[in-house]
PDB file of C-alpha atoms in Angstrom:
ATOM      1  CA  MET F   1      55.498  48.853  90.694  1.00 84.00           C
ATOM      2  CA  PRO F   2      54.323  45.406  89.543  1.00 92.00           C
ATOM      3  CA  ARG F   3      50.949  44.463  90.965  1.00 96.00           C
ATOM      4  CA  GLY F   4      49.122  41.246  90.243  1.00 97.00           C
ATOM      5  CA  ARG F   5      47.925  37.843  91.351  1.00 97.00           C
ATOM      6  CA  TYR F   6      49.489  34.409  91.628  1.00 98.00           C
ATOM      7  CA  SER F   7      47.597  31.162  92.058  1.00 97.00           C
ATOM      8  CA  LEU F   8      49.263  28.609  94.315  1.00 97.00           C
ATOM      9  CA  HIS F   9      48.553  24.902  93.992  1.00 96.00           C
ATOM     10  CA  ASP F  10      49.974  21.583  95.137  1.00 92.00           C
ATOM     11  CA  PRO F  11      52.751  20.824  92.618  1.00 89.00           C
ATOM     12  CA  HIS F  12      51.993  17.094  92.769  1.00 88.00           C
ATOM     13  CA  ASP F  13      48.223  16.827  92.398  1.00 93.00           C
ATOM     14  CA  HIS F  14      47.422  20.464  91.413  1.00 91.00           C
ATOM     15  CA  THR F  15      44.956  20.957  94.270  1.00 95.00           C
ATOM     16  CA  PRO F  16      44.297  24.743  94.532  1.00 95.00           C
ATOM     17  CA  LEU F  17      45.778  26.102  97.756  1.00 95.00           C
ATOM     18  CA  ALA F  18      45.487  29.881  97.662  1.00 96.00           C
ATOM     19  CA  GLU F  19      45.612  33.053  95.634  1.00 97.00           C
ATOM     20  CA  GLU F  20      48.306  35.612  96.409  1.00 98.00           C
ATOM     21  CA  HIS F  21      47.560  39.254  95.572  1.00 98.00           C
ATOM     22  CA  PHE F  22      50.852  41.131  95.529  1.00 98.00           C
ATOM     23  CA  HIS F  23      52.708  44.309  94.780  1.00 96.00           C
ATOM     24  CA  CYS F  24      56.450  44.817  94.834  1.00 97.00           C
ATOM     25  CA  ALA F  25      59.033  47.414  93.903  1.00 93.00           C
ATOM     26  CA  PRO F  26      62.737  48.161  94.109  1.00 92.00           C
ATOM     27  CA  GLY F  27      63.643  51.116  96.286  1.00 80.00           C
ATOM     28  CA  PRO F  28      66.691  53.043  97.445  1.00 78.00           C
ATOM     29  CA  SER F  29      67.582  50.355  99.989  1.00 83.00           C
ATOM     30  CA  GLY F  30      66.733  47.235  97.971  1.00 93.00           C
ATOM     31  CA  TRP F  31      63.378  45.580  97.189  1.00 96.00           C
ATOM     32  CA  ARG F  32      60.060  45.097  99.005  1.00 96.00           C
ATOM     33  CA  TYR F  33      57.248  42.618  98.380  1.00 98.00           C
ATOM     34  CA  VAL F  34      53.840  42.739 100.094  1.00 98.00           C
ATOM     35  CA  SER F  35      50.973  40.304  99.542  1.00 98.00           C
ATOM     36  CA  GLN F  36      47.686  39.043 100.935  1.00 98.00           C
ATOM     37  CA  LEU F  37      46.613  35.417 100.559  1.00 97.00           C
ATOM     38  CA  THR F  38      43.081  34.099 100.190  1.00 97.00           C
ATOM     39  CA  THR F  39      41.772  30.545 100.194  1.00 95.00           C
ATOM     40  CA  PRO F  40      40.030  29.104  97.098  1.00 94.00           C
ATOM     41  CA  ALA F  41      36.774  30.010  98.891  1.00 94.00           C
ATOM     42  CA  GLY F  42      37.880  33.641  99.181  1.00 93.00           C
ATOM     43  CA  ASP F  43      38.683  33.733 102.902  1.00 95.00           C
ATOM     44  CA  HIS F  44      41.751  35.549 104.221  1.00 95.00           C
ATOM     45  CA  ALA F  45      44.601  33.043 104.645  1.00 94.00           C
ATOM     46  CA  GLY F  46      47.662  35.092 105.548  1.00 96.00           C
ATOM     47  CA  SER F  47      50.143  37.684 104.375  1.00 97.00           C
ATOM     48  CA  VAL F  48      53.764  38.186 103.346  1.00 98.00           C
ATOM     49  CA  ASP F  49      55.927  41.273 103.869  1.00 98.00           C
ATOM     50  CA  LEU F  50      59.538  40.855 102.741  1.00 97.00           C
ATOM     51  CA  ALA F  51      62.197  43.558 102.417  1.00 97.00           C
ATOM     52  CA  LEU F  52      65.664  42.958 100.966  1.00 97.00           C
ATOM     53  CA  ASP F  53      68.737  45.159 101.121  1.00 95.00           C
ATOM     54  CA  GLU F  54      70.655  46.088  97.966  1.00 93.00           C
ATOM     55  CA  LEU F  55      72.668  42.840  98.215  1.00 94.00           C
ATOM     56  CA  GLY F  56      69.517  40.710  98.363  1.00 94.00           C
ATOM     57  CA  ARG F  57      69.718  39.885 102.064  1.00 96.00           C
ATOM     58  CA  PRO F  58      66.437  39.788 104.043  1.00 97.00           C
ATOM     59  CA  ILE F  59      66.410  42.829 106.302  1.00 96.00           C
ATOM     60  CA  ARG F  60      62.796  42.236 107.371  1.00 97.00           C
ATOM     61  CA  LEU F  61      60.362  39.351 106.996  1.00 98.00           C
ATOM     62  CA  GLU F  62      56.854  39.157 108.425  1.00 97.00           C
ATOM     63  CA  LEU F  63      54.653  36.161 107.661  1.00 97.00           C
ATOM     64  CA  HIS F  64      51.122  35.412 108.852  1.00 96.00           C
ATOM     65  CA  ALA F  65      49.287  32.109 108.308  1.00 95.00           C
ATOM     66  CA  ALA F  66      46.501  30.399 110.254  1.00 86.00           C
ATOM     67  CA  ALA F  67      47.010  32.930 113.089  1.00 90.00           C
ATOM     68  CA  TRP F  68      50.707  31.973 113.346  1.00 95.00           C
ATOM     69  CA  GLN F  69      53.228  34.757 112.883  1.00 96.00           C
ATOM     70  CA  VAL F  70      56.922  34.857 112.013  1.00 97.00           C
ATOM     71  CA  ARG F  71      59.211  37.888 112.119  1.00 97.00           C
ATOM     72  CA  GLY F  72      62.750  37.450 110.862  1.00 98.00           C
ATOM     73  CA  ALA F  73      65.866  39.079 109.455  1.00 97.00           C
ATOM     74  CA  ALA F  74      69.431  38.347 108.413  1.00 96.00           C
ATOM     75  CA  LEU F  75      71.307  38.471 111.712  1.00 94.00           C
ATOM     76  CA  ASP F  76      74.161  36.057 112.554  1.00 93.00           C
ATOM     77  CA  GLY F  77      72.914  33.987 109.638  1.00 95.00           C
ATOM     78  CA  VAL F  78      69.140  34.288 109.843  1.00 97.00           C
ATOM     79  CA  THR F  79      67.157  34.861 113.037  1.00 98.00           C
ATOM     80  CA  TRP F  80      63.400  34.703 113.572  1.00 98.00           C
ATOM     81  CA  VAL F  81      60.687  34.724 116.213  1.00 97.00           C
ATOM     82  CA  ARG F  82      57.628  32.504 115.712  1.00 97.00           C
ATOM     83  CA  THR F  83      54.469  33.227 117.713  1.00 96.00           C
ATOM     84  CA  ASP F  84      51.576  30.822 118.255  1.00 91.00           C
ATOM     85  CA  PRO F  85      47.925  31.726 117.528  1.00 88.00           C
ATOM     86  CA  THR F  86      47.135  32.568 121.159  1.00 87.00           C
ATOM     87  CA  GLY F  87      50.165  34.826 121.502  1.00 82.00           C
ATOM     88  CA  THR F  88      51.142  32.941 124.657  1.00 88.00           C
ATOM     89  CA  TYR F  89      54.401  31.514 123.419  1.00 89.00           C
ATOM     90  CA  ALA F  90      57.123  32.921 121.215  1.00 93.00           C
ATOM     91  CA  THR F  91      60.051  30.773 120.127  1.00 95.00           C
ATOM     92  CA  GLU F  92      63.241  32.206 118.692  1.00 96.00           C
ATOM     93  CA  GLY F  93      65.412  30.486 116.120  1.00 97.00           C
ATOM     94  CA  ASN F  94      68.780  31.128 114.538  1.00 97.00           C
ATOM     95  CA  VAL F  95      70.508  29.181 111.771  1.00 97.00           C
ATOM     96  CA  ARG F  96      73.697  29.758 109.807  1.00 97.00           C
ATOM     97  CA  ALA F  97      71.796  30.188 106.571  1.00 97.00           C
ATOM     98  CA  HIS F  98      71.778  32.706 103.730  1.00 97.00           C
ATOM     99  CA  ALA F  99      68.084  33.632 103.618  1.00 98.00           C
ATOM    100  CA  PHE F 100      64.483  32.467 104.057  1.00 98.00           C
ATOM    101  CA  THR F 101      62.125  30.597 101.763  1.00 97.00           C
ATOM    102  CA  GLY F 102      58.517  29.409 101.708  1.00 96.00           C
ATOM    103  CA  THR F 103      55.544  28.977  99.397  1.00 95.00           C
ATOM    104  CA  SER F 104      55.380  32.627  98.308  1.00 97.00           C
ATOM    105  CA  PRO F 105      56.887  33.474  94.896  1.00 98.00           C
ATOM    106  CA  ALA F 106      58.626  36.364  96.684  1.00 98.00           C
ATOM    107  CA  PHE F 107      61.219  33.948  98.038  1.00 98.00           C
ATOM    108  CA  LEU F 108      62.212  32.755  94.560  1.00 98.00           C
ATOM    109  CA  VAL F 109      62.841  36.335  93.444  1.00 97.00           C
ATOM    110  CA  ALA F 110      64.731  36.978  96.684  1.00 97.00           C
ATOM    111  CA  THR F 111      67.001  33.949  96.267  1.00 98.00           C
ATOM    112  CA  ALA F 112      67.738  34.827  92.640  1.00 97.00           C
ATOM    113  CA  ARG F 113      68.516  38.387  93.737  1.00 96.00           C
ATOM    114  CA  LEU F 114      70.823  37.154  96.480  1.00 97.00           C
ATOM    115  CA  LEU F 115      72.810  34.823  94.214  1.00 97.00           C
ATOM    116  CA  ARG F 116      73.184  37.176  91.193  1.00 95.00           C
ATOM    117  CA  LEU F 117      73.965  34.265  88.863  1.00 96.00           C
ATOM    118  CA  THR F 118      75.018  34.591  85.225  1.00 93.00           C
ATOM    119  CA  PRO F 119      74.636  31.917  82.524  1.00 91.00           C
ATOM    120  CA  SER F 120      78.382  31.275  82.813  1.00 89.00           C
ATOM    121  CA  SER F 121      78.216  30.806  86.603  1.00 89.00           C
ATOM    122  CA  SER F 122      78.580  27.318  87.994  1.00 92.00           C
ATOM    123  CA  ALA F 123      75.715  25.966  90.088  1.00 95.00           C
ATOM    124  CA  THR F 124      75.684  27.685  93.481  1.00 97.00           C
ATOM    125  CA  ARG F 125      74.720  26.041  96.739  1.00 97.00           C
ATOM    126  CA  VAL F 126      72.544  27.984  99.164  1.00 98.00           C
ATOM    127  CA  ARG F 127      71.141  27.142 102.616  1.00 98.00           C
ATOM    128  CA  LEU F 128      67.689  28.527 103.374  1.00 98.00           C
ATOM    129  CA  VAL F 129      65.256  28.380 106.279  1.00 98.00           C
ATOM    130  CA  ALA F 130      61.841  27.358 104.930  1.00 98.00           C
ATOM    131  CA  PHE F 131      58.618  28.200 106.760  1.00 97.00           C
ATOM    132  CA  THR F 132      56.105  25.507 105.855  1.00 92.00           C
ATOM    133  CA  ASP F 133      52.355  26.012 105.768  1.00 87.00           C
ATOM    134  CA  PRO F 134      49.978  26.038 107.496  1.00 88.00           C
ATOM    135  CA  VAL F 135      51.756  26.650 110.830  1.00 93.00           C
ATOM    136  CA  LEU F 136      54.972  28.292 109.547  1.00 96.00           C
ATOM    137  CA  ALA F 137      57.160  25.531 110.970  1.00 95.00           C
ATOM    138  CA  PRO F 138      60.840  26.283 110.247  1.00 97.00           C
ATOM    139  CA  ARG F 139      63.241  23.810 108.662  1.00 96.00           C
ATOM    140  CA  SER F 140      66.618  24.205 106.978  1.00 97.00           C
ATOM    141  CA  VAL F 141      66.903  23.259 103.318  1.00 97.00           C
ATOM    142  CA  ASP F 142      69.941  23.103 101.035  1.00 98.00           C
ATOM    143  CA  GLN F 143      69.475  23.934  97.373  1.00 98.00           C
ATOM    144  CA  SER F 144      71.630  24.350  94.297  1.00 98.00           C
ATOM    145  CA  TRP F 145      70.743  27.127  91.840  1.00 98.00           C
ATOM    146  CA  ALA F 146      71.999  27.465  88.258  1.00 97.00           C
ATOM    147  CA  LEU F 147      71.001  30.050  85.645  1.00 97.00           C
ATOM    148  CA  ARG F 148      70.514  27.964  82.502  1.00 96.00           C
ATOM    149  CA  LYS F 149      69.706  30.808  80.133  1.00 95.00           C
ATOM    150  CA  SER F 150      68.625  34.426  79.960  1.00 94.00           C
ATOM    151  CA  GLU F 151      66.511  35.428  76.952  1.00 93.00           C
ATOM    152  CA  ALA F 152      64.980  38.725  75.827  1.00 90.00           C
ATOM    153  CA  HIS F 153      61.377  38.582  74.602  1.00 86.00           C
ATOM    154  CA  ALA F 154      59.686  41.382  72.679  1.00 84.00           C
ATOM    155  CA  THR F 155      56.650  42.930  74.413  1.00 80.00           C
ATOM    156  CA  ASP F 156      54.473  46.022  73.941  1.00 78.00           C
ATOM    157  CA  ASN F 157      56.580  47.737  76.616  1.00 75.00           C
ATOM    158  CA  GLY F 158      59.953  46.831  75.093  1.00 77.00           C
ATOM    159  CA  PRO F 159      62.159  43.775  75.562  1.00 84.00           C
ATOM    160  CA  LEU F 160      61.537  41.612  78.620  1.00 88.00           C
ATOM    161  CA  THR F 161      64.434  39.491  79.867  1.00 93.00           C
ATOM    162  CA  VAL F 162      63.382  36.086  81.221  1.00 96.00           C
ATOM    163  CA  ASP F 163      65.823  34.078  83.328  1.00 97.00           C
ATOM    164  CA  GLU F 164      65.470  30.296  83.496  1.00 97.00           C
ATOM    165  CA  TYR F 165      66.865  28.730  86.668  1.00 98.00           C
ATOM    166  CA  GLN F 166      67.371  25.084  87.519  1.00 98.00           C
ATOM    167  CA  VAL F 167      66.843  24.520  91.225  1.00 98.00           C
ATOM    168  CA  THR F 168      67.948  21.262  92.839  1.00 97.00           C
ATOM    169  CA  ALA F 169      66.930  20.082  96.309  1.00 96.00           C
ATOM    170  CA  LEU F 170      70.192  18.661  97.615  1.00 96.00           C
ATOM    171  CA  ASP F 171      68.532  16.289 100.094  1.00 94.00           C
ATOM    172  CA  THR F 172      66.457  14.484  97.463  1.00 94.00           C
ATOM    173  CA  GLY F 173      68.106  15.409  94.148  1.00 95.00           C
ATOM    174  CA  GLU F 174      64.728  16.591  92.854  1.00 95.00           C
ATOM    175  CA  GLN F 175      65.082  19.294  90.197  1.00 97.00           C
ATOM    176  CA  HIS F 176      62.653  21.899  88.940  1.00 96.00           C
ATOM    177  CA  THR F 177      62.663  24.938  86.684  1.00 98.00           C
ATOM    178  CA  VAL F 178      61.838  28.504  87.676  1.00 98.00           C
ATOM    179  CA  HIS F 179      61.245  31.354  85.195  1.00 98.00           C
ATOM    180  CA  ILE F 180      61.715  34.899  86.538  1.00 97.00           C
ATOM    181  CA  ALA F 181      61.439  38.249  84.756  1.00 96.00           C
ATOM    182  CA  GLY F 182      62.773  41.126  86.852  1.00 94.00           C
ATOM    183  CA  ASP F 183      60.913  40.824  90.163  1.00 96.00           C
ATOM    184  CA  VAL F 184      58.040  38.652  88.945  1.00 97.00           C
ATOM    185  CA  VAL F 185      57.902  34.838  88.828  1.00 97.00           C
ATOM    186  CA  LEU F 186      56.418  33.779  85.499  1.00 96.00           C
ATOM    187  CA  SER F 187      56.246  30.076  86.334  1.00 96.00           C
ATOM    188  CA  ALA F 188      57.497  27.615  88.945  1.00 97.00           C
ATOM    189  CA  PRO F 189      56.218  24.376  90.519  1.00 96.00           C
ATOM    190  CA  GLY F 190      52.971  25.159  92.336  1.00 96.00           C
ATOM    191  CA  ILE F 191      52.936  28.780  91.110  1.00 97.00           C
ATOM    192  CA  GLU F 192      51.083  30.384  88.188  1.00 96.00           C
ATOM    193  CA  LEU F 193      51.071  34.090  87.384  1.00 97.00           C
ATOM    194  CA  GLU F 194      47.387  34.775  86.708  1.00 96.00           C
ATOM    195  CA  ASP F 195      47.335  38.553  86.388  1.00 96.00           C
ATOM    196  CA  LEU F 196      49.905  41.342  86.093  1.00 94.00           C
ATOM    197  CA  GLU F 197      48.823  44.982  85.899  1.00 93.00           C
ATOM    198  CA  SER F 198      52.215  46.504  85.084  1.00 89.00           C
ATOM    199  CA  PRO F 199      55.530  45.189  83.743  1.00 90.00           C
ATOM    200  CA  PRO F 200      58.117  43.646  86.075  1.00 94.00           C
ATOM    201  CA  SER F 201      60.663  46.002  87.608  1.00 92.00           C
ATOM    202  CA  VAL F 202      64.195  45.894  86.253  1.00 84.00           C
ATOM    203  CA  PHE F 203      66.815  45.689  88.968  1.00 82.00           C
ATOM    204  CA  PRO F 204      69.729  48.111  88.555  1.00 72.00           C
TER     205      PRO F 204
END
């Protein structure tokens, strides 16, 4: 079970945004990721709880940020309920999309798991519902994912396979690179892996 810490920062000006303390593991039904976020000052800033089925679809998502809450799942596309800080109002949404995304590295692993790309695959288009901080406002985004290369690196615990993805935002054409090993993001825009207590899990 990988356990560790990511630092999250603004990808444009590198302003520190949060630290995300996480643990994750594959299980009999798929994969689960749980994390707690803290501000640069050390205050609690939110949490992520994401469970995928064996095909990589989100069977349960629970996000908390700034007293806002989102619960969602893959249902007729993706469906979610967003609750305001007072708990007075709850709004439901549904979009014909493949999965969810957001600032957490968990969503990058989840999208890669959903697409199951190989280096010979052509770029694959995917529609995601992004929940943007700090109020978890939903918006649909279209991306293209391509697996550029998959390389094995020698480590003390045996070979570690690192996948390099090129992700393109289809609305702007902006491209960035994401490096993932198993169920851990090694690097991506706005994300740095600061600490990892055990090796990444290898998906079957």
